[in-house]
Tab-separated table of C-alpha atoms and ligand atoms in Angstrom:
chain	number	residue	atom	x	y	z
A	1	MET	CA	-18.165	2.547	-24.331
A	2	GLN	CA	-16.565	5.668	-23.098
A	3	ASN	CA	-12.822	5.530	-23.060
A	4	ILE	CA	-11.691	6.056	-19.524
A	5	VAL	CA	-8.211	7.272	-18.696
A	6	ILE	CA	-5.792	7.967	-15.722
A	7	SER	CA	-4.724	11.528	-16.641
A	8	GLY	CA	-2.567	12.377	-13.810
A	9	SER	CA	-0.841	10.682	-11.065
A	10	GLY	CA	0.674	12.071	-7.536
A	11	LEU	CA	2.780	11.315	-4.689
A	12	PHE	CA	3.504	12.869	-1.226
A	13	THR	CA	6.447	11.225	0.817
A	14	PRO	CA	7.226	11.829	4.427
A	15	THR	CA	10.360	13.243	4.584
A	16	GLU	CA	11.763	10.903	7.857
A	17	THR	CA	13.440	7.868	6.785
A	18	ILE	CA	14.341	4.555	8.521
A	19	SER	CA	16.996	2.252	7.639
A	20	ASN	CA	16.781	-1.101	8.390
A	21	GLU	CA	20.257	-0.829	10.135
A	22	GLU	CA	18.883	1.823	12.615
A	23	LEU	CA	15.403	-0.589	12.417
A	24	VAL	CA	17.391	-3.421	13.516
A	25	ALA	CA	19.389	-1.789	16.339
A	26	SER	CA	16.544	-0.963	17.734
A	27	TYR	CA	14.687	-4.047	18.037
A	28	ASN	CA	17.686	-6.018	18.930
A	29	GLN	CA	18.095	-3.429	21.863
A	30	TYR	CA	14.618	-4.314	23.075
A	31	VAL	CA	15.370	-7.946	22.765
A	32	ASP	CA	18.207	-7.911	24.775
A	33	LEU	CA	15.799	-5.725	27.599
A	34	HIS	CA	13.249	-8.263	27.134
A	35	ASN	CA	15.411	-11.457	27.770
A	36	ARG	CA	17.309	-9.823	30.371
A	37	GLN	CA	13.695	-8.844	32.548
A	38	HIS	CA	12.529	-12.216	31.844
A	39	ALA	CA	15.939	-14.319	32.718
A	40	ILE	CA	14.784	-16.171	35.685
A	41	GLU	CA	11.515	-17.347	33.552
A	42	ILE	CA	13.967	-18.070	30.080
A	43	SER	CA	16.379	-20.055	32.318
A	44	ALA	CA	13.875	-22.082	33.819
A	45	GLY	CA	12.179	-23.140	30.511
A	46	LEU	CA	9.122	-20.993	31.276
A	47	HIS	CA	9.484	-17.841	28.746
A	48	GLN	CA	10.681	-17.990	25.059
A	49	ALA	CA	13.015	-15.946	24.645
A	50	LEU	CA	13.536	-13.597	21.658
A	51	GLU	CA	16.045	-13.888	18.998
A	52	TYR	CA	17.641	-10.464	17.178
A	53	SER	CA	15.974	-9.488	13.953
A	54	SER	CA	18.762	-9.419	10.883
A	55	THR	CA	19.247	-6.845	8.319
A	56	GLU	CA	20.425	-9.309	5.691
A	57	PHE	CA	17.475	-11.585	6.385
A	58	ILE	CA	14.892	-8.375	5.779
A	59	GLU	CA	16.535	-7.516	2.231
A	60	LYS	CA	16.911	-11.003	1.144
A	61	ALA	CA	13.251	-11.976	2.124
A	62	SER	CA	11.725	-8.828	1.209
A	63	GLY	CA	13.562	-6.711	-0.954
A	64	ILE	CA	13.248	-3.834	1.610
A	65	LYS	CA	16.577	-1.380	2.596
A	66	SER	CA	14.177	1.516	4.255
A	67	ARG	CA	10.953	2.721	4.769
A	68	HIS	CA	9.401	6.558	4.971
A	69	VAL	CA	7.398	7.453	8.352
A	70	LEU	CA	5.580	10.515	9.334
A	71	TYR	CA	6.733	10.270	12.869
A	72	LYS	CA	10.107	8.604	13.503
A	73	GLU	CA	10.155	9.548	17.138
A	74	GLY	CA	9.047	6.349	19.535
A	75	ILE	CA	9.526	3.783	16.798
A	76	LEU	CA	13.205	3.298	17.503
A	77	ASP	CA	13.375	3.694	21.649
A	78	PRO	CA	13.381	0.272	22.249
A	79	THR	CA	10.937	1.311	25.209
A	80	ILE	CA	8.314	2.448	23.363
A	81	MET	CA	8.669	1.121	19.839
A	82	HIS	CA	5.955	2.847	18.166
A	83	PRO	CA	5.249	6.739	16.423
A	84	LEU	CA	5.046	9.639	19.198
A	85	PHE	CA	2.337	12.075	17.903
A	86	GLU	CA	-0.264	14.140	19.640
A	87	LYS	CA	-4.358	13.951	18.836
A	88	ARG	CA	-5.680	16.343	16.663
A	89	ASP	CA	-8.501	18.325	17.691
A	90	GLU	CA	-11.950	17.881	15.544
A	91	ASN	CA	-10.540	21.587	13.548
A	92	THR	CA	-7.510	19.931	12.283
A	93	PRO	CA	-7.479	17.813	9.761
A	94	PRO	CA	-5.713	14.440	10.625
A	95	GLU	CA	-2.303	13.009	8.841
A	96	MET	CA	-4.069	10.671	6.386
A	97	VAL	CA	-6.256	14.023	4.790
A	98	GLU	CA	-3.339	16.448	5.014
A	99	MET	CA	-0.972	13.411	2.953
A	100	ALA	CA	-4.056	13.163	0.860
A	101	VAL	CA	-4.085	17.229	0.072
A	102	ALA	CA	-0.415	17.009	-0.977
A	103	ALA	CA	-0.465	14.204	-3.545
A	104	ALA	CA	-4.002	15.368	-4.862
A	105	ARG	CA	-2.217	18.847	-5.764
A	106	GLU	CA	0.437	17.119	-7.573
A	107	ALA	CA	-2.038	14.724	-9.604
A	108	MET	CA	-4.776	17.685	-10.228
A	109	ALA	CA	-1.601	19.604	-11.569
A	110	GLN	CA	-0.542	16.739	-13.765
A	111	ALA	CA	-3.937	16.354	-15.037
A	112	ASN	CA	-4.640	19.860	-15.758
A	113	LYS	CA	-7.147	19.906	-13.745
A	114	THR	CA	-8.969	22.225	-10.974
A	115	ALA	CA	-11.007	21.376	-8.103
A	116	GLU	CA	-13.920	22.896	-9.996
A	117	ASP	CA	-13.695	20.230	-12.686
A	118	ILE	CA	-13.600	17.219	-9.928
A	119	ASP	CA	-17.130	16.052	-8.796
A	120	LEU	CA	-16.069	13.136	-6.964
A	121	ILE	CA	-13.585	12.169	-4.470
A	122	ILE	CA	-12.282	8.428	-3.278
A	123	CYS	CA	-10.206	8.079	-0.608
A	124	ALA	CA	-8.918	4.389	-0.818
A	125	ALA	CA	-6.776	3.588	1.935
A	126	SER	CA	-5.904	-0.248	4.425
A	127	ASN	CA	-6.950	2.328	7.262
A	128	MET	CA	-8.985	5.094	8.059
A	129	GLN	CA	-8.017	7.205	11.001
A	130	ARG	CA	-11.887	7.726	11.980
A	131	PRO	CA	-14.677	5.858	10.157
A	132	TYR	CA	-16.997	8.869	9.888
A	133	PRO	CA	-17.338	11.536	8.993
A	134	ALA	CA	-15.504	10.253	5.634
A	135	LEU	CA	-11.835	11.506	5.345
A	136	SER	CA	-12.654	12.188	1.625
A	137	ILE	CA	-15.439	14.810	2.833
A	138	GLU	CA	-13.090	16.794	4.597
A	139	LEU	CA	-10.595	16.768	1.972
A	140	GLN	CA	-13.423	17.581	-0.377
A	141	GLN	CA	-14.166	20.407	1.653
A	142	ILE	CA	-9.966	21.517	1.782
A	143	LEU	CA	-9.570	21.325	-2.266
A	144	GLY	CA	-13.327	22.725	-2.618
A	145	VAL	CA	-14.706	20.544	-4.965
A	146	LYS	CA	-18.358	20.095	-5.448
A	147	GLY	CA	-20.193	16.825	-5.714
A	148	TYR	CA	-19.618	13.823	-3.743
A	149	ALA	CA	-17.310	11.892	-1.666
A	150	PHE	CA	-16.854	8.570	0.274
A	151	ASP	CA	-14.234	6.637	1.544
A	152	MET	CA	-13.660	2.588	0.741
A	153	ASN	CA	-11.019	-0.117	1.668
A	154	VAL	CA	-10.094	-3.132	-0.158
A	155	ALA	CA	-6.207	-3.522	2.232
A	156	CYS	CA	-3.512	-3.475	-0.745
A	157	SER	CA	-5.937	-3.568	-3.706
A	158	SER	CA	-7.918	-0.331	-2.200
A	159	ALA	CA	-6.262	1.823	-5.037
A	160	THR	CA	-7.151	0.168	-8.051
A	161	PHE	CA	-10.793	-1.042	-6.699
A	162	ALA	CA	-11.030	2.482	-6.467
A	163	ILE	CA	-9.623	3.456	-10.092
A	164	SER	CA	-12.369	0.458	-11.016
A	165	ASN	CA	-15.185	2.340	-9.291
A	166	ALA	CA	-14.291	5.948	-10.690
A	167	ALA	CA	-14.065	4.457	-14.163
A	168	ASN	CA	-17.543	2.852	-13.358
A	169	ALA	CA	-18.818	5.783	-11.878
A	170	ILE	CA	-17.975	8.114	-15.372
A	171	ARG	CA	-18.899	5.734	-17.485
A	172	GLY	CA	-22.668	5.468	-15.319
A	173	GLY	CA	-22.700	9.044	-16.060
A	174	THR	CA	-22.685	9.843	-11.643
A	175	ALA	CA	-19.196	11.666	-12.041
A	176	LYS	CA	-17.180	13.179	-14.862
A	177	VAL	CA	-13.909	13.826	-13.372
A	178	VAL	CA	-12.389	11.587	-9.953
A	179	LEU	CA	-9.862	12.191	-7.714
A	180	VAL	CA	-8.992	8.955	-5.971
A	181	VAL	CA	-6.607	9.325	-3.188
A	182	ASN	CA	-4.561	6.468	-1.460
A	183	PRO	CA	-3.432	7.847	2.172
A	184	GLU	CA	-1.186	4.898	3.684
A	185	PHE	CA	-0.247	5.711	7.576
A	186	ALA	CA	0.478	2.284	8.253
A	187	SER	CA	3.322	3.062	11.115
A	188	PRO	CA	0.873	2.896	13.599
A	189	GLN	CA	-0.292	-0.543	12.945
A	190	VAL	CA	3.159	-1.953	12.796
A	191	ASP	CA	4.271	-4.034	15.478
A	192	TYR	CA	7.644	-2.831	16.196
A	193	LYS	CA	7.923	-5.393	18.709
A	194	ASN	CA	7.556	-8.382	16.235
A	195	ARG	CA	10.322	-9.676	14.490
A	196	ASP	CA	8.367	-11.042	11.445
A	197	SER	CA	6.704	-8.199	10.398
A	198	HIS	CA	8.566	-5.179	11.989
A	199	PHE	CA	10.037	-3.973	9.007
A	200	ILE	CA	7.322	-4.652	6.736
A	201	PHE	CA	5.377	-1.230	6.157
A	202	GLY	CA	6.026	2.555	5.385
A	203	ASP	CA	4.051	6.007	4.695
A	204	VAL	CA	3.452	7.592	1.498
A	205	CYS	CA	0.039	8.888	0.008
A	206	THR	CA	-0.429	8.427	-3.904
A	207	ALA	CA	-3.220	10.099	-5.896
A	208	THR	CA	-4.832	9.221	-9.443
A	209	ILE	CA	-7.223	11.891	-11.444
A	210	ILE	CA	-9.796	9.454	-13.931
A	211	GLU	CA	-11.636	11.024	-16.295
A	212	ALA	CA	-13.282	10.376	-20.027
A	213	GLN	CA	-10.784	10.628	-22.829
A	214	SER	CA	-12.553	13.503	-24.306
A	215	SER	CA	-12.233	15.838	-21.264
A	216	CYS	CA	-8.425	14.855	-21.175
A	217	THR	CA	-6.081	17.637	-21.384
A	218	SER	CA	-2.918	15.656	-20.016
A	219	GLU	CA	0.287	15.804	-21.524
A	220	GLN	CA	0.482	12.008	-20.545
A	221	ALA	CA	-2.384	9.807	-19.703
A	222	PHE	CA	-3.402	6.130	-19.424
A	223	SER	CA	-6.204	5.007	-21.186
A	224	ILE	CA	-7.827	1.911	-19.041
A	225	LEU	CA	-8.226	-1.051	-21.819
A	226	GLY	CA	-9.278	-3.543	-19.084
A	227	MET	CA	-10.405	-3.862	-15.516
A	228	ARG	CA	-10.642	-7.411	-13.547
A	229	LEU	CA	-11.009	-7.527	-9.832
A	230	GLN	CA	-10.853	-10.414	-7.543
A	231	THR	CA	-11.466	-11.483	-4.257
A	232	SER	CA	-11.075	-14.662	-2.191
A	233	PHE	CA	-11.631	-14.825	1.656
A	234	SER	CA	-7.990	-15.728	3.637
A	235	ASN	CA	-7.448	-15.208	7.500
A	236	ASN	CA	-3.494	-15.158	6.473
A	237	ILE	CA	-3.835	-11.211	6.452
A	238	ARG	CA	-5.625	-9.635	9.477
A	239	CYS	CA	-6.010	-7.004	11.538
A	240	ASP	CA	-8.342	-8.198	14.344
A	241	ILE	CA	-9.315	-4.767	15.953
A	242	GLY	CA	-13.017	-3.083	15.339
A	243	TYR	CA	-15.327	-0.780	16.888
A	244	THR	CA	-17.124	-3.540	19.178
A	245	GLU	CA	-14.055	-4.580	20.718
A	246	HIS	CA	-14.554	-2.533	24.042
A	247	CYS	CA	-17.841	-4.747	24.501
A	248	PHE	CA	-15.995	-8.070	25.094
A	249	SER	CA	-14.039	-9.006	28.019
A	250	ASP	CA	-11.370	-10.787	26.596
A	251	THR	CA	-8.511	-12.477	28.348
A	252	ASP	CA	-6.222	-11.792	25.554
A	253	PRO	CA	-6.971	-8.207	24.339
A	254	LYS	CA	-6.930	-8.129	20.784
A	255	VAL	CA	-4.163	-5.379	19.303
A	256	PRO	CA	-4.697	-3.309	16.499
A	257	PHE	CA	-1.412	-4.929	14.830
A	258	PHE	CA	-1.226	-5.817	11.155
A	259	LYS	CA	-0.505	-9.907	11.318
A	260	GLN	CA	0.157	-12.266	8.446
A	261	GLN	CA	1.361	-15.696	7.578
A	262	GLY	CA	3.644	-14.711	4.968
A	263	ARG	CA	5.193	-17.484	3.585
A	264	LYS	CA	1.122	-18.665	3.029
A	265	VAL	CA	0.329	-15.823	1.518
A	266	PHE	CA	3.187	-15.612	-1.037
A	267	LYS	CA	2.193	-19.437	-2.156
A	268	GLU	CA	-1.566	-18.822	-2.098
A	269	LEU	CA	-1.813	-15.044	-3.550
A	270	LEU	CA	0.761	-15.817	-6.810
A	271	PRO	CA	-1.573	-18.234	-8.784
A	272	ILE	CA	-4.260	-15.978	-8.049
A	273	VAL	CA	-2.608	-12.620	-9.405
A	274	ALA	CA	-0.885	-14.681	-12.251
A	275	ASP	CA	-4.407	-16.233	-13.289
A	276	VAL	CA	-6.239	-12.491	-13.427
A	277	ILE	CA	-3.634	-10.615	-14.870
A	278	GLN	CA	-3.567	-13.823	-17.967
A	279	SER	CA	-7.224	-13.620	-17.951
A	280	GLU	CA	-7.461	-10.249	-18.429
A	281	MET	CA	-5.094	-10.082	-21.185
A	282	ALA	CA	-6.348	-13.324	-22.921
A	283	SER	CA	-10.110	-11.265	-22.392
A	284	LEU	CA	-8.521	-8.371	-25.068
A	285	ASP	CA	-5.730	-10.712	-27.055
A	286	ILE	CA	-2.797	-9.054	-25.338
A	287	SER	CA	0.116	-11.046	-25.707
A	288	PRO	CA	2.974	-10.946	-23.385
A	289	ASP	CA	5.512	-9.612	-25.919
A	290	GLN	CA	3.082	-6.480	-26.367
A	291	LEU	CA	3.398	-5.638	-22.527
A	292	LYS	CA	5.963	-2.357	-21.974
A	293	ARG	CA	5.435	-2.467	-18.120
A	294	LEU	CA	4.429	-3.969	-15.234
A	295	TRP	CA	3.660	-1.305	-12.227
A	296	LEU	CA	2.839	-4.363	-9.514
A	297	HIS	CA	1.871	-4.273	-5.777
A	298	GLN	CA	5.242	-3.717	-3.713
A	299	ALA	CA	5.202	-6.266	-0.767
A	300	ASN	CA	8.369	-8.548	-1.845
A	301	ILE	CA	10.991	-8.432	-3.945
A	302	ASN	CA	10.927	-12.087	-5.021
A	303	MET	CA	7.070	-12.050	-5.236
A	304	ASN	CA	7.291	-9.547	-8.091
A	305	ILE	CA	10.025	-11.259	-10.033
A	306	PHE	CA	8.173	-14.445	-9.888
A	307	ALA	CA	5.083	-12.586	-11.077
A	308	ALA	CA	6.683	-10.319	-13.868
A	309	LYS	CA	8.399	-13.908	-15.138
A	310	LYS	CA	4.958	-15.707	-15.210
A	311	ILE	CA	3.440	-12.884	-17.096
A	312	LEU	CA	6.457	-12.148	-19.671
A	313	GLY	CA	7.596	-15.405	-20.057
A	314	ARG	CA	10.758	-14.501	-19.555
A	315	ASP	CA	13.261	-13.040	-16.702
A	316	PRO	CA	12.246	-9.424	-16.036
A	317	LEU	CA	14.869	-6.883	-16.511
A	318	PRO	CA	14.476	-3.774	-13.570
A	319	GLU	CA	12.358	-1.632	-16.041
A	320	ASP	CA	9.973	-4.252	-16.995
A	321	ALA	CA	8.568	-3.946	-13.669
A	322	PRO	CA	10.015	-1.256	-11.646
A	323	LEU	CA	10.946	-1.592	-7.750
A	324	VAL	CA	9.868	0.959	-5.045
A	325	LEU	CA	9.955	-1.511	-2.061
A	326	ASP	CA	13.460	-0.776	-1.377
A	327	SER	CA	13.337	2.467	-0.434
A	328	TYR	CA	9.744	2.471	0.479
A	329	ALA	CA	8.812	-0.528	1.622
A	330	ASN	CA	5.419	-2.302	1.706
A	331	THR	CA	3.027	0.994	1.513
A	332	ALA	CA	-0.278	-1.081	1.051
A	333	SER	CA	-2.440	-0.264	-1.341
A	334	ALA	CA	-0.236	2.942	-2.901
A	335	GLY	CA	2.878	0.909	-3.832
A	336	SER	CA	1.893	-0.374	-7.133
A	337	ILE	CA	1.114	3.585	-7.785
A	338	ILE	CA	4.240	4.950	-6.442
A	339	ALA	CA	5.454	2.413	-9.155
A	340	PHE	CA	3.030	4.214	-11.617
A	341	HIS	CA	4.165	7.384	-10.932
A	342	LYS	CA	7.649	7.162	-11.039
A	343	TYR	CA	8.320	4.916	-13.576
A	344	LYS	CA	5.523	6.226	-16.376
A	345	THR	CA	7.747	7.820	-18.631
A	346	GLY	CA	9.570	6.392	-21.380
A	347	LEU	CA	6.344	4.463	-22.869
A	348	ARG	CA	5.209	5.330	-26.467
A	349	LYS	CA	1.459	5.991	-27.852
A	350	GLY	CA	0.047	2.492	-28.002
A	351	ASP	CA	2.344	1.024	-25.753
A	352	LYS	CA	0.315	-1.434	-23.354
A	353	ALA	CA	1.154	-1.930	-19.322
A	354	VAL	CA	-0.043	-3.510	-16.356
A	355	LEU	CA	-1.138	-2.036	-12.955
A	356	CYS	CA	-1.633	-4.927	-10.248
A	357	SER	CA	-2.353	-4.829	-6.717
A	358	PHE	CA	-2.654	-7.636	-4.301
A	359	GLY	CA	-3.249	-8.282	-0.679
A	360	ALA	CA	-5.580	-8.802	2.205
A	361	GLY	CA	-8.833	-10.647	1.428
A	362	TYR	CA	-7.243	-11.462	-0.494
A	363	SER	CA	-7.683	-9.233	-3.454
A	364	VAL	CA	-6.454	-8.821	-6.674
A	365	GLY	CA	-7.096	-5.763	-8.557
A	366	CYS	CA	-5.737	-5.539	-11.996
A	367	LEU	CA	-6.007	-2.548	-14.899
A	368	ILE	CA	-4.464	-3.234	-18.316
A	369	LEU	CA	-3.447	0.276	-19.494
A	370	GLU	CA	-2.606	1.813	-22.978
A	371	GLN	CA	-0.535	5.170	-23.354
A	372	CYS	CA	-2.689	7.839	-25.368
B	1	LIG	N1	15.494	-11.541	10.811
B	1	LIG	C1	15.950	-12.698	10.917
B	1	LIG	N2	15.047	-13.654	10.994
B	1	LIG	C2	14.024	-13.526	10.574
B	1	LIG	C3	13.067	-12.229	10.748
B	1	LIG	C4	14.258	-11.523	11.074
B	1	LIG	N3	13.154	-10.053	11.504
B	1	LIG	N4	12.050	-12.562	10.680
B	1	LIG	C5	11.587	-14.160	10.616
B	1	LIG	N5	12.797	-14.569	10.567
B	1	LIG	C6	13.102	-15.817	11.100
B	1	LIG	C7	12.509	-16.746	11.060
B	1	LIG	O1	12.311	-17.119	11.944
B	1	LIG	C8	12.264	-18.194	10.235
B	1	LIG	O2	13.372	-18.992	10.792
B	1	LIG	P1	13.350	-20.617	10.870
B	1	LIG	O3	13.438	-20.986	9.729
B	1	LIG	O4	14.365	-21.119	11.659
B	1	LIG	O5	11.931	-20.788	11.206
B	1	LIG	C9	12.764	-17.388	9.186
B	1	LIG	O6	13.738	-16.066	9.346
B	1	LIG	C10	12.349	-17.580	7.139
B	1	LIG	O7	11.136	-16.878	7.885
B	1	LIG	P2	9.834	-16.622	7.115
B	1	LIG	O8	9.478	-18.113	6.473
B	1	LIG	O9	8.593	-15.864	7.644
B	1	LIG	O10	9.825	-15.771	5.938
B	1	LIG	P3	9.780	-15.406	4.444
B	1	LIG	O11	11.266	-15.967	3.894
B	1	LIG	O12	8.196	-16.300	4.138
B	1	LIG	O13	9.878	-13.958	4.453
B	1	LIG	C11	8.160	-12.221	4.507
B	1	LIG	C12	8.735	-13.713	5.157
B	1	LIG	C13	8.862	-11.426	3.822
B	1	LIG	C14	7.076	-11.537	5.118
B	1	LIG	C15	7.589	-12.718	2.942
B	1	LIG	O14	7.017	-14.177	3.330
B	1	LIG	C16	6.668	-11.950	2.354
B	1	LIG	O15	6.928	-11.254	1.980
B	1	LIG	N6	5.395	-12.815	2.002
B	1	LIG	C17	4.234	-12.258	1.444
B	1	LIG	C18	3.671	-11.144	2.324
B	1	LIG	C19	2.959	-10.327	1.419
B	1	LIG	O16	2.471	-10.004	0.252
B	1	LIG	N7	1.506	-9.745	2.174
B	1	LIG	C20	0.688	-9.011	1.827
B	1	LIG	C21	0.523	-7.864	2.597
B	1	LIG	S1	0.519	-6.464	2.443
B	1	LIG	C22	-1.150	-6.497	2.903
B	1	LIG	O17	-2.196	-7.104	2.658
B	1	LIG	C23	-1.815	-4.636	2.997
B	1	LIG	C24	-2.723	-5.127	4.736
B	1	LIG	C25	-2.931	-3.764	5.157
B	1	LIG	C26	-1.959	-2.835	5.305
B	1	LIG	C27	-1.886	-2.333	6.894
B	1	LIG	C28	-0.808	-1.436	6.755
B	1	LIG	C29	-0.123	-1.839	8.180
């Protein structure tokens, strides 16, 4: 079987940031406004008063301290509480494509590849700004890539599932060099009026180049030794908006927000994650002490420490399972790729590592990698 490698990675980080302190101050202003507006109903027991959010809770429960966003304006205004930005016309690439161009260029430079070398682009993310034409095809045109492109969505596991699709396309002979991009423009889907989830997400884009080892000229590449993908249906992480929504005369109109039962997700998903990683390690006869790094999905610090401890069989050191959550927050499918991109140095030839995503679906995508 052909040996497939990840030969480059790229990252686009929006310049604007929102700290927990800023976010909580704005949320608490919103709470004051809301509770004042509904004071009479609240005192009559007819309306639930909202409670303050807290920076201490957010950092302790999630590990998040700050997040990057494409458009900060509007998010912190207690009378708006969503990003404010102009709808772009047909001749202007949408934000997701723009982010993907920047991340793609860095990944291509790292992999020593030009647009002429690439023959497949996969845009894999939790949301697409439009259903069609595929965002990946617009990116293809901007980069000047021939061949074909498609979009795909497996929520937080979009990147690992796309890398596995890329490897299969190369092995199957339908592509030679694949560009995978993960533009996660999450902030428009965040309900900044919801105390349980207003702190969770940030915007970012990652990119990777996948190719056969025989064509790789990159200074650093990782061979994909094994891939294991698993899904198991759950309603605990959902978004309920779809293209049929306008057809329903629903008295409780659906809103396009992310919602989850965080504690249930934590409890139900972790055993699946551990089982997927350990099963793939066993099938490749890799022992925990051979693993030099875990690039894990970035949703929750406690979840990552728990997963790393289970996989390694000991308390993980910070460098065993690097975290980017503190400054990026949860960036859906891009999280594990940011960790990979920022913390892939310091490994030696033959060192083994795990790249693993987990999230809505449920979905788990695990790649066992070896530094070439
Ligand atoms: N401030 C203060 N207190 C709060 C706040 C807040 N902001 N929020 C909740 N609390 C309170 C609650 O009311 C509760 O109070 P009480 O005990 O009195 O009832 C208490 O704090 C504890 O609440 P929780 O049980 O909800 O808190 P947890 O400790 O479980 O932490 C987390 C919440 C951080 C959400 C945690 O459960 C978690 O991270 N779970 C894992 C979730 C996860 O991994 N999800 C994956 C989602 S990502 C994904 O799949 C991508 C989907 C597509 C992305 C779309 C882009 C937008």
